[in-house]
mmCIF file of C-alpha atoms in Angstrom:
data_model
loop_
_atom_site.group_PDB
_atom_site.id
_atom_site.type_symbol
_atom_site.label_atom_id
_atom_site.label_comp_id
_atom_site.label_asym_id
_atom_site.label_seq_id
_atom_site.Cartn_x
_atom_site.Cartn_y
_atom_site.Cartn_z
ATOM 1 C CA UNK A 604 0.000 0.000 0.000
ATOM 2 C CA UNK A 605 1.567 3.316 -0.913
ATOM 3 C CA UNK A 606 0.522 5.429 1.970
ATOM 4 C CA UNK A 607 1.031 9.159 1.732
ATOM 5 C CA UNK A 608 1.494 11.523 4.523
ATOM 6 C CA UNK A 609 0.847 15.257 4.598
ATOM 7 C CA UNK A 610 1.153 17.921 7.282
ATOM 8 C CA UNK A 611 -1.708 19.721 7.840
ATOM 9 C CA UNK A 612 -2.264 22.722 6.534
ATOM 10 C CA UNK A 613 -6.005 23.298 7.896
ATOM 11 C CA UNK A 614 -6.417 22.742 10.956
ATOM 12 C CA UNK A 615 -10.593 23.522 10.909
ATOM 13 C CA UNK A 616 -11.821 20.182 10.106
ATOM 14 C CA UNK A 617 -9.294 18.085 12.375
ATOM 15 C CA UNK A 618 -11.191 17.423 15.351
ATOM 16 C CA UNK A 619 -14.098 16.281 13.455
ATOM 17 C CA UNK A 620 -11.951 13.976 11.787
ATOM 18 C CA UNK A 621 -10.781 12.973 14.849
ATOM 19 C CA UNK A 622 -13.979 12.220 16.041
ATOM 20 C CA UNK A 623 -15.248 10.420 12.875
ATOM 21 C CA UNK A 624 -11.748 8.159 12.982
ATOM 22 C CA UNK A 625 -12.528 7.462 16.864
ATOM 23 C CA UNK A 626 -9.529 9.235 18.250
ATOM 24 C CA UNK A 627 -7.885 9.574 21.216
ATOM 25 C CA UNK A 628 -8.655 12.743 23.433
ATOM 26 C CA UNK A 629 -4.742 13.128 22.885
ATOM 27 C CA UNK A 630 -4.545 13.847 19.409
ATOM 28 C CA UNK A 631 -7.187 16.526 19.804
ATOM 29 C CA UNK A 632 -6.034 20.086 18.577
ATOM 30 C CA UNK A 633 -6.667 21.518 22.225
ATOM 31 C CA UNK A 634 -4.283 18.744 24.078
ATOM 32 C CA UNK A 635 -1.606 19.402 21.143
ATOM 33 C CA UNK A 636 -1.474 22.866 21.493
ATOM 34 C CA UNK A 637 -2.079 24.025 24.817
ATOM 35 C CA UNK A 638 1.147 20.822 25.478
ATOM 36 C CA UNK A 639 3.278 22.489 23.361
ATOM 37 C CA UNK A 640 6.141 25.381 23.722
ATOM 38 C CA UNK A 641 8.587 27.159 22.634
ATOM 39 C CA UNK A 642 10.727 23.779 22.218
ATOM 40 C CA UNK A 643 8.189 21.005 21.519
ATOM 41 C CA UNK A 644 6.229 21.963 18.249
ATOM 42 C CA UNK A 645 3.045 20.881 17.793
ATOM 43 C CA UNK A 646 2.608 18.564 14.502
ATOM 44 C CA UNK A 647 -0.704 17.201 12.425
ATOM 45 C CA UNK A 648 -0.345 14.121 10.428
ATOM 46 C CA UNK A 649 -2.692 13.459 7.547
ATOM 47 C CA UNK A 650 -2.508 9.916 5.850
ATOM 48 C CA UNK A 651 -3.649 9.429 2.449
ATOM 49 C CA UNK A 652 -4.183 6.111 0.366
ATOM 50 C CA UNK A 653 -5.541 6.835 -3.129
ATOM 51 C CA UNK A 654 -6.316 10.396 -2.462
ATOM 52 C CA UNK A 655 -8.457 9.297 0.402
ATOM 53 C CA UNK A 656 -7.868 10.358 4.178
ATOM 54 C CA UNK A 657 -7.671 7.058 6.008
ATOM 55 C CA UNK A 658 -6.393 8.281 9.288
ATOM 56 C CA UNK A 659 -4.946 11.218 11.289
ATOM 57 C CA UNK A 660 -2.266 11.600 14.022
ATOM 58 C CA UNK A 661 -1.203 14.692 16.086
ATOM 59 C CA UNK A 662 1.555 15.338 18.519
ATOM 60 C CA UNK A 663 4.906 16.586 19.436
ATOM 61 C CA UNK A 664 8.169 17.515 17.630
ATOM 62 C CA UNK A 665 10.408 17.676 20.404
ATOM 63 C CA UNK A 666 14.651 17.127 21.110
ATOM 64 C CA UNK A 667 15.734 14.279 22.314
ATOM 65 C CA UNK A 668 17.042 15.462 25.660
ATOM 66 C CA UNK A 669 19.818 17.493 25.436
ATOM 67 C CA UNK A 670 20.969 15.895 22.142
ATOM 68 C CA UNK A 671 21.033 18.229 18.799
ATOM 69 C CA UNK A 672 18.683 16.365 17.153
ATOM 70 C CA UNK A 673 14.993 16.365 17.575
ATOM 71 C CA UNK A 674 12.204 13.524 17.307
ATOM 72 C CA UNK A 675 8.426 12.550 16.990
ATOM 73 C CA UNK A 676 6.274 12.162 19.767
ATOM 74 C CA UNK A 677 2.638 11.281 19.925
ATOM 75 C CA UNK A 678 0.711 10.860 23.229
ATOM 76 C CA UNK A 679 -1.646 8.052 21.519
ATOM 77 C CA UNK A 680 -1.628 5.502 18.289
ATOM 78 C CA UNK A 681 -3.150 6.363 14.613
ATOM 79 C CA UNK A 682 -6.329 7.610 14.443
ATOM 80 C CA UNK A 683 -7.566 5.471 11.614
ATOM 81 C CA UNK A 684 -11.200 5.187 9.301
ATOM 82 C CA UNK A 685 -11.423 1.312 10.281
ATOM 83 C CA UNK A 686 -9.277 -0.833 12.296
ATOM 84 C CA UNK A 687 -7.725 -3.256 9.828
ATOM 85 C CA UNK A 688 -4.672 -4.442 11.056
ATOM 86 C CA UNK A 689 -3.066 -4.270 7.297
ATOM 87 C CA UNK A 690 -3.613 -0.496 7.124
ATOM 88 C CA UNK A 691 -2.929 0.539 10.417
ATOM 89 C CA UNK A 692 0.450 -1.466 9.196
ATOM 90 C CA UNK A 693 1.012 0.375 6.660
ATOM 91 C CA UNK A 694 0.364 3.784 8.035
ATOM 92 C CA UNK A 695 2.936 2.888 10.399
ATOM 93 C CA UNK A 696 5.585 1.822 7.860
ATOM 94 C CA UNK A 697 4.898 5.430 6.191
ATOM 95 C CA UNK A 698 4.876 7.166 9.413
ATOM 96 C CA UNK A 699 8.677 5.824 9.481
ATOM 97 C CA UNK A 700 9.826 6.395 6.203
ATOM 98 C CA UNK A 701 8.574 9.773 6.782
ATOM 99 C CA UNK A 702 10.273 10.360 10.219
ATOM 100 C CA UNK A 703 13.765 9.011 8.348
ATOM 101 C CA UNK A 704 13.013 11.696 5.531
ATOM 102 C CA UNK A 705 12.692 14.606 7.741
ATOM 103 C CA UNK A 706 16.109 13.212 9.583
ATOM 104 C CA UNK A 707 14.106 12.441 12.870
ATOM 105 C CA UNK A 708 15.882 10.634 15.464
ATOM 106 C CA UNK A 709 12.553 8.291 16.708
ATOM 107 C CA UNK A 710 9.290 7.340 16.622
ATOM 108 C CA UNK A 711 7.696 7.429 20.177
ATOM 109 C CA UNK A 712 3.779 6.174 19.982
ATOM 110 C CA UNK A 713 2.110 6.013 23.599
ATOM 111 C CA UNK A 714 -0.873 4.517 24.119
ATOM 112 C CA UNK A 715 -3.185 7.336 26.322
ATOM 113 C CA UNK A 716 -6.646 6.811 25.622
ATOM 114 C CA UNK A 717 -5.963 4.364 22.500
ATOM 115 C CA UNK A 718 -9.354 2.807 21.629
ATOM 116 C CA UNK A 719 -7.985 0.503 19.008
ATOM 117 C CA UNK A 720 -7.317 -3.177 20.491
ATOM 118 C CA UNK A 721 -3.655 -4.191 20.132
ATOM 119 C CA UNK A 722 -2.252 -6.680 17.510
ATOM 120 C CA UNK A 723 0.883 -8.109 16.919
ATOM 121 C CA UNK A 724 0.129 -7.757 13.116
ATOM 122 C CA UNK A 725 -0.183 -4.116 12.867
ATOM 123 C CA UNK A 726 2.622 -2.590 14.644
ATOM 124 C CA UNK A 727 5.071 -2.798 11.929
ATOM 125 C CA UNK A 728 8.757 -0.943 11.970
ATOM 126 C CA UNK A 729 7.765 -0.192 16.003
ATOM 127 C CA UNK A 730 7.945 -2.046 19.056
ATOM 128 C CA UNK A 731 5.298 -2.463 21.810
ATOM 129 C CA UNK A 732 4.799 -2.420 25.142
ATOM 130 C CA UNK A 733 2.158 -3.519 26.119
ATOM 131 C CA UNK A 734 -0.596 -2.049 28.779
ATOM 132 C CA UNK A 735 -4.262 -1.254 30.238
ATOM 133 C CA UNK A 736 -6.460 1.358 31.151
ATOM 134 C CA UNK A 737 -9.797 1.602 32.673
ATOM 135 C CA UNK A 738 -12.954 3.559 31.175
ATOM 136 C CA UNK A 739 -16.160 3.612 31.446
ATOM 137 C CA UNK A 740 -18.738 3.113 29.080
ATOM 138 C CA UNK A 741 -20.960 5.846 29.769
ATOM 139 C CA UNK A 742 -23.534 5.146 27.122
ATOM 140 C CA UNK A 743 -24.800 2.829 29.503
ATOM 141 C CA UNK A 744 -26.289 5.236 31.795
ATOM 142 C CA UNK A 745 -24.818 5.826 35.024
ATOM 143 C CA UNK A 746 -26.824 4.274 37.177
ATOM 144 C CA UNK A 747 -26.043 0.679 35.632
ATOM 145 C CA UNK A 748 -22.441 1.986 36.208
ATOM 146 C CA UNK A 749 -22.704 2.586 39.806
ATOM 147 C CA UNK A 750 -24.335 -0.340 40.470
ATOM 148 C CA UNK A 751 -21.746 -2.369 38.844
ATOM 149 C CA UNK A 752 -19.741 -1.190 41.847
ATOM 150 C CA UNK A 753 -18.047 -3.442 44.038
ATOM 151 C CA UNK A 754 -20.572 -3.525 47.284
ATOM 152 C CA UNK A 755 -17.746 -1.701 49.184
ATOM 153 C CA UNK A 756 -17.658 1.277 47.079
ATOM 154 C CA UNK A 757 -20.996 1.565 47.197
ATOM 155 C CA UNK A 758 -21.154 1.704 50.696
ATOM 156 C CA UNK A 759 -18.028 3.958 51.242
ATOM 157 C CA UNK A 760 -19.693 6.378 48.948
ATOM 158 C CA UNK A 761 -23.060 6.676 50.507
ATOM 159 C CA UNK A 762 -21.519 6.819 53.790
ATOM 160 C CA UNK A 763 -19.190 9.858 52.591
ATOM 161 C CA UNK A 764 -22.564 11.982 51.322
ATOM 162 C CA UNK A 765 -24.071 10.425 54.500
ATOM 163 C CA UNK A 766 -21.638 12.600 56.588
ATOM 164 C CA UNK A 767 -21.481 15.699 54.194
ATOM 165 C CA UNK A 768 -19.066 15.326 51.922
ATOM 166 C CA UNK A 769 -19.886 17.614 48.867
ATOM 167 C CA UNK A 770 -18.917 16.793 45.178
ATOM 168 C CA UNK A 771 -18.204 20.361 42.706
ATOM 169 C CA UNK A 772 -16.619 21.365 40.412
ATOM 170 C CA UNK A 773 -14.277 23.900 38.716
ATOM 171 C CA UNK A 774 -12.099 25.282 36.147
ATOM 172 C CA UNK A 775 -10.634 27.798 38.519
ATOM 173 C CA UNK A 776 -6.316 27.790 38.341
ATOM 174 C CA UNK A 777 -6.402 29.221 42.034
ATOM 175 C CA UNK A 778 -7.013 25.435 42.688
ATOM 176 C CA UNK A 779 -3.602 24.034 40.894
ATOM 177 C CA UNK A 780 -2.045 24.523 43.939
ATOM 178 C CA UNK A 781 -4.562 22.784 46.030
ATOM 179 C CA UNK A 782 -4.449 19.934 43.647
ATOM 180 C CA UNK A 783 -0.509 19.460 44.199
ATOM 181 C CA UNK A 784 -0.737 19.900 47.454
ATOM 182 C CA UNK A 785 -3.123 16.359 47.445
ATOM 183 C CA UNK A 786 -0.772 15.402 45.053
ATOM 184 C CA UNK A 787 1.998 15.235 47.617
ATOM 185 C CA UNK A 788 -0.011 13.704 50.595
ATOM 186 C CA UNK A 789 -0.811 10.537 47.992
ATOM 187 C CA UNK A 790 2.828 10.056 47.225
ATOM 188 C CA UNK A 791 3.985 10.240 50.392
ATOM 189 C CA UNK A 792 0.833 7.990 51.647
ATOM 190 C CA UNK A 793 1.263 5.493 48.938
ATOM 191 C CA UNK A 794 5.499 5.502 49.325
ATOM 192 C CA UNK A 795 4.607 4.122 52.975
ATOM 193 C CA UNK A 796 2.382 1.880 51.542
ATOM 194 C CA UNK A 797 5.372 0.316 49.696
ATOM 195 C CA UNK A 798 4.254 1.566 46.098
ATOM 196 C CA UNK A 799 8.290 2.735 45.809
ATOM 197 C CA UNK A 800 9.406 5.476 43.556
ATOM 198 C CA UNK A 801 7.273 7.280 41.110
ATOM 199 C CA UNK A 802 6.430 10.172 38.921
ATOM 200 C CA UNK A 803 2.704 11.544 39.710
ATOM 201 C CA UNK A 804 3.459 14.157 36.852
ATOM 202 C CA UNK A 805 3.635 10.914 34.367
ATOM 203 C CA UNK A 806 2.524 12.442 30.982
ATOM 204 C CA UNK A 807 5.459 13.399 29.138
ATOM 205 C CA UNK A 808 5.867 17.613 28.630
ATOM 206 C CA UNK A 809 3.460 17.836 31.149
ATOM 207 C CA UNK A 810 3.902 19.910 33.996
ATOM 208 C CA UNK A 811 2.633 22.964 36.211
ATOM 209 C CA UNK A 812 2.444 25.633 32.931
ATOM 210 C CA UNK A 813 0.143 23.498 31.006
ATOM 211 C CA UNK A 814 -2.050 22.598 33.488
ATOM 212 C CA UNK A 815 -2.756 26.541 33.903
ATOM 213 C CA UNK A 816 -2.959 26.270 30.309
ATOM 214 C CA UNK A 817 -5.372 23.511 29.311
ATOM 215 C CA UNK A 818 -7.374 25.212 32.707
ATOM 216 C CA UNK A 819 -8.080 28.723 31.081
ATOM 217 C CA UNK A 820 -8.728 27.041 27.364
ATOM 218 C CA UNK A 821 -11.484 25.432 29.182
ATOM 219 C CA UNK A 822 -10.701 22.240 27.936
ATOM 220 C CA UNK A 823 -10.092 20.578 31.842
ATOM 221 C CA UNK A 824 -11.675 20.576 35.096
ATOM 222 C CA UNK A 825 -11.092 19.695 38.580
ATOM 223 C CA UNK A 826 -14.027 17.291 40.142
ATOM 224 C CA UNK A 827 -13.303 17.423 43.903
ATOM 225 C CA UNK A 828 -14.930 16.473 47.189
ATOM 226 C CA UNK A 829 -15.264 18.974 50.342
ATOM 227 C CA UNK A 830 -15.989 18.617 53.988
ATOM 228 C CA UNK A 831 -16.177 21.599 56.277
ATOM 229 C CA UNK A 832 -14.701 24.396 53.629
ATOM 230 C CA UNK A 833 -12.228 21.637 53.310
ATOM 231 C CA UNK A 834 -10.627 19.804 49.800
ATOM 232 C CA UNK A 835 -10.342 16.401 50.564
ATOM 233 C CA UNK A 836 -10.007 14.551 47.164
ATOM 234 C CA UNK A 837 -9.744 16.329 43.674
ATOM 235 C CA UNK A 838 -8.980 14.883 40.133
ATOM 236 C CA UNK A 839 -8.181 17.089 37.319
ATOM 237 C CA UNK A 840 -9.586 16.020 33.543
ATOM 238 C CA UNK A 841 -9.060 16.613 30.236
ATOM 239 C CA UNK A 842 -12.604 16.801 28.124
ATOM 240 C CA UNK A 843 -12.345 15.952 24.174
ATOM 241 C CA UNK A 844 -15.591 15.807 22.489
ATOM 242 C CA UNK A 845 -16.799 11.888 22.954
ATOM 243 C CA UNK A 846 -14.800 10.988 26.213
ATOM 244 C CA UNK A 847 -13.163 12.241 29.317
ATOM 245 C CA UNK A 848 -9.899 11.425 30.424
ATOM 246 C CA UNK A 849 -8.333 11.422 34.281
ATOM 247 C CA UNK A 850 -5.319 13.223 34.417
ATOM 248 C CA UNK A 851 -4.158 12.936 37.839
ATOM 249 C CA UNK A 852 -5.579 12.660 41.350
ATOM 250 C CA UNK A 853 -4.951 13.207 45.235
ATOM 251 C CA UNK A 854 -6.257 12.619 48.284
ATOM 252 C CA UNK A 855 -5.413 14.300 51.719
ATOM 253 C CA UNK A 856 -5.348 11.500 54.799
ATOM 254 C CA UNK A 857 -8.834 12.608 56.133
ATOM 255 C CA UNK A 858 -10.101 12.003 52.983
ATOM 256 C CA UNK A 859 -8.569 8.413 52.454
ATOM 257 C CA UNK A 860 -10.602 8.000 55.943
ATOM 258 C CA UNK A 861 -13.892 9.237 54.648
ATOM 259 C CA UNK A 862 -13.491 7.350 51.512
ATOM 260 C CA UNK A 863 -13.782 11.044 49.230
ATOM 261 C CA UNK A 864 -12.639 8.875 46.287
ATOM 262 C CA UNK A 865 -15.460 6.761 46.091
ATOM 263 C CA UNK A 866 -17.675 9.740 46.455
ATOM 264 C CA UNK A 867 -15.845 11.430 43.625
ATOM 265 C CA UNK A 868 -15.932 8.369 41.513
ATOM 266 C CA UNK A 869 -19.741 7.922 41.593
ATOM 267 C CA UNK A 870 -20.535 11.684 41.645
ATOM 268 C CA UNK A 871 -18.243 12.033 38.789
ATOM 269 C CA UNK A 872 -19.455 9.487 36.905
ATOM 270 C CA UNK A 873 -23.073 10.774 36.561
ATOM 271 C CA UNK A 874 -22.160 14.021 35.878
ATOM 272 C CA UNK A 875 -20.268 12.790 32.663
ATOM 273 C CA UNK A 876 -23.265 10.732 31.608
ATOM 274 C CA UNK A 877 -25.553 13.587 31.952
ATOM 275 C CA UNK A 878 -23.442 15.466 29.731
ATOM 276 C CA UNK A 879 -23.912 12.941 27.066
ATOM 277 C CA UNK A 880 -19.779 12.157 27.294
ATOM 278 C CA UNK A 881 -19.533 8.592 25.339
ATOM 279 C CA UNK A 882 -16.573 7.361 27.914
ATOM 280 C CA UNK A 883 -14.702 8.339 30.844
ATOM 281 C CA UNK A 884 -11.176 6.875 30.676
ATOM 282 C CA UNK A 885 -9.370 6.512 34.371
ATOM 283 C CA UNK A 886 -6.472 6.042 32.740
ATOM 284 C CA UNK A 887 -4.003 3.117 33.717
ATOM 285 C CA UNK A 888 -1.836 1.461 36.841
ATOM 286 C CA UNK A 889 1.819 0.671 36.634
ATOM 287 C CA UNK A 890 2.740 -3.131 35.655
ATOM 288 C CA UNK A 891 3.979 -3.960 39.334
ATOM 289 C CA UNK A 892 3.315 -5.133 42.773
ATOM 290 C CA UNK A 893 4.459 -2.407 44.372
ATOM 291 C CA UNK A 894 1.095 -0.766 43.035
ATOM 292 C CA UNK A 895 -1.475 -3.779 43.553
ATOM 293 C CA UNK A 896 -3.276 -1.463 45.928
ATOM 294 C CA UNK A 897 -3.955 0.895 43.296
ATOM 295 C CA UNK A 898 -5.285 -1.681 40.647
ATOM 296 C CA UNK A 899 -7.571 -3.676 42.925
ATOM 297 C CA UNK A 900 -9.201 -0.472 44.175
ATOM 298 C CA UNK A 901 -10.167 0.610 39.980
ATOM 299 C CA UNK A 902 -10.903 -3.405 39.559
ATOM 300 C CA UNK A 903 -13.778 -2.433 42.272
ATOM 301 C CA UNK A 904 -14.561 0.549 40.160
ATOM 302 C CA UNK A 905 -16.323 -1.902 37.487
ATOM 303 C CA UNK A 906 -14.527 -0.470 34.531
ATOM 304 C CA UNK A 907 -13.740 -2.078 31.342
ATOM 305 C CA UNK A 908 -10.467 -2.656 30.540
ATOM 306 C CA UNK A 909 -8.986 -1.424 27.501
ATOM 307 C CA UNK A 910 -5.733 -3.076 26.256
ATOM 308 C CA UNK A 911 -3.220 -1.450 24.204
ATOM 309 C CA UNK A 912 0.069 -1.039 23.555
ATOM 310 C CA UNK A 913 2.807 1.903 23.771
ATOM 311 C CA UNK A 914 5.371 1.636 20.659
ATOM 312 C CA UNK A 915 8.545 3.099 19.478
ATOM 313 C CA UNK A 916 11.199 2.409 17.164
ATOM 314 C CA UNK A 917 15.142 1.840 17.973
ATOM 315 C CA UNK A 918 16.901 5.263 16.648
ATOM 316 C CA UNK A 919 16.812 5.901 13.131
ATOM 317 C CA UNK A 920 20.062 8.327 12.769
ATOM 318 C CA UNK A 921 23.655 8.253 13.477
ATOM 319 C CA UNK A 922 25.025 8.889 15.926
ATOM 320 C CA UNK A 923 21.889 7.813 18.278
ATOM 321 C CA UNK A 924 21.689 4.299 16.311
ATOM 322 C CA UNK A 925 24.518 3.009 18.384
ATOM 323 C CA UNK A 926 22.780 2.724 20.941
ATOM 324 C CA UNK A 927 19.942 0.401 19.426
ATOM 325 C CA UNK A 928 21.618 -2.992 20.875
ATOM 326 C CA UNK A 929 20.713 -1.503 24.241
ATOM 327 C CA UNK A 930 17.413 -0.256 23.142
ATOM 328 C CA UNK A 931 16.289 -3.667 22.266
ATOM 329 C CA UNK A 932 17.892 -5.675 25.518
ATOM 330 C CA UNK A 933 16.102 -3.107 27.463
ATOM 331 C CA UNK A 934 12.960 -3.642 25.752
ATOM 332 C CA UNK A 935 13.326 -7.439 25.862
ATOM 333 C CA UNK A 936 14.192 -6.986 29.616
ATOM 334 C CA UNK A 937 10.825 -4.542 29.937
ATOM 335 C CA UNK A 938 8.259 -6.708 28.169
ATOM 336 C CA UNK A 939 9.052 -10.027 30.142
ATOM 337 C CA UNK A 940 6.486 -11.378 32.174
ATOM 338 C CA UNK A 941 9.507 -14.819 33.354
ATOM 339 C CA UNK A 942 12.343 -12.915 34.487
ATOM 340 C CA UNK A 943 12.152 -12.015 38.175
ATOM 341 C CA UNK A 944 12.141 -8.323 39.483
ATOM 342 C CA UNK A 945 15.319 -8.699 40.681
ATOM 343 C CA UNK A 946 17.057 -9.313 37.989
ATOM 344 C CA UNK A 947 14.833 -7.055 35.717
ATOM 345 C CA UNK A 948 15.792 -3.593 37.760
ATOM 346 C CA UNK A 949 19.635 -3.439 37.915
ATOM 347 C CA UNK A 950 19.598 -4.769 34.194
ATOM 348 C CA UNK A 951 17.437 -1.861 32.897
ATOM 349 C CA UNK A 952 19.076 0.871 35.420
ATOM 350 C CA UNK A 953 21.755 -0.178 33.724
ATOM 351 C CA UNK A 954 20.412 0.030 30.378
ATOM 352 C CA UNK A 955 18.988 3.369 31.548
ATOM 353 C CA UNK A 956 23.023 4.670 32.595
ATOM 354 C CA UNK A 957 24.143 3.763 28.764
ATOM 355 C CA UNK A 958 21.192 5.348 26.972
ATOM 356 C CA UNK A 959 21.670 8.603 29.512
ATOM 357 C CA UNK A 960 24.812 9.053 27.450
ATOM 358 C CA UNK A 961 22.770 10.076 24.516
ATOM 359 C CA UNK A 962 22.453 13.308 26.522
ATOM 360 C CA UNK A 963 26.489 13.827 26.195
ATOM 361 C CA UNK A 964 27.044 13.750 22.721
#
């Protein structure tokens, strides 16, 4: 299939191409360009086969670390007209002879709010990693939802609104710091719990600035839960047109106590539905023990789970493709569900140390 890609020069039409292709919130003109900045350029993807657009893509042209020499990053997969294996294939296999033509370094494809079920078949010149998310299917009304509840949620919840705990909502930025404040108290509460080490800020290019940012377009809100005057649990969103997607979430102790996120959860859940929102996307859990807590509390949520896969390629340009052997070894390493964690840590810290040296050419 000869598979041609265009940048796009109209911008107008995307998102309802976006929509009609079943895109993720991620590729949505508002995510793109209230993420990027002065050094991370935002960049639309058009793919054509026989004059046809069969599929869009937006993201991120951005350095790679401190190196010269820049790459592609998109926070989600192809956006394509059907999900044929063969074509999403084959946009892929354009999508890196383009990257090579333009002298880009890699290919990063997350996986945030990816709709389209993984398969071996399709992924082409990249390689997966493979993960989960939970959403909810809010076409089916939110009271089925709710009730699909584990029995414990259920009850934490109506005992929160039992003892006045208040769900609202907001799009104010005098609540960002409120919001990392929580933030805070669930890393530290969850580092005691054993969860180890971790990033809360886990979207790449994501920080404090475009929070603010994404906050004034309008295009996220904080849901949070109050007692006395008091936040006790918030979660900030991102809204595209079909679905809603959780971008982060804290908790202060009391609230843990008074189970706010269960509260939050349900309360949030109908509001979505009333707004005619298609999904609500909770987004994933990391692929260890150290975060079993997490996952079996969203397993009592009821969601579906939606399995996809991050991809990238090894480096496409010299100097960078000397470090491919490691790439792949680390990958290998990564993607193995037989080798112990033991073993599996110190060999991709030390894959980590040898790819940091990018940085130092």
């Amino acid at each position: 299939m000869n598979i041609l890609i265009k940048e796009a020069d109209e911008l107008k039409r995307w998102d309802d191409e976006l929509e009609a292709f079943g895109g993720s919130v991620f590729l949505s003109r508002s995510w793109i360009e209230n993420i990027a900045d002065h050094n991370h350029f935002p960049l639309f993807l058009q793919f054509f086969y026989q004059g046809m657009l069969i599929a869009v893509l937006g993201g991120l042209d951005t350095p790679v670390r401190n190196h010269p020499q820049r790459q592609l990053f998109f926070y989600s997969g192809i956006a394509t007209v059907t999900h044929d294996n063969l074509l999403i294939k084959h946009c892929k296999i354009a999508l890196s002879k383009y990257a090579q033509s333009k002298g880009y370094a890699r290919i990063t494809l997350k996986s945030y709010d990816h709709h389209i079920p993984f398969n071996n078949g399709a992924n082409g010149p990249l390689k997966p990693y493979k993960r989960m998310e939970y959403c909810f299917d809010l076409t089916k009304g939110w009271e089925n939802i709710t009730d699909g509840f584990d029995s414990d949620i259920r009850r934490r919840a109506r005992k929160a609104e039992n003892e006045g705990l208040i769900f609202k909502e907001s799009n104010s930025i005098e609540l960002v710091d409120a919001l990392f404040d929580l933030l805070h108290t669930t890393y530290s509460t969850r580092r005691k719990k054993g969860y180890g080490n971790y990033s809360f800020l886990f979207l790449p290019y994501f920080n404090r600035e475009q929070i603010t940012k994404l906050l004034l377009s309008g295009s996220a809100s904080f849901f949070y839960i109050q007692y006395a005057g008091i936040i006790l649990s918030m979660q900030l969103y991102f809204k595209g047109r079909r679905g809603v997607y959780g971008l982060l979430m804290g908790t202060s102790n009391l609230g843990y106590k008074m189970s706010a996120p269960s509260l939050l959860f349900k309360k949030g859940v109908k509001e979505l539905a009333t707004r005619n929102y298609a999904y609500y996307n909770l987004g994933g859990v990391q692929r260890n023990q150290n975060h079993a807590g997490l996952k079996k509390f969203k397993d009592k949520l009821g969601a579906e789970i939606l399995y996809s896969a991050e991809e990238t390629t090894n480096f496409l340009t010299s100097p960078l493709f000397f470090y491919n052997p490691t790439l792949i070894i680390k990958r290998i390493i990564s993607n193995s569900s037989y080798i112990p964690g033991r073993i599996k840590k110190p060999v991709i810290l030390g894959c980590d140390f040898i790819l940091n040296q990018a940085d130092k050419y």
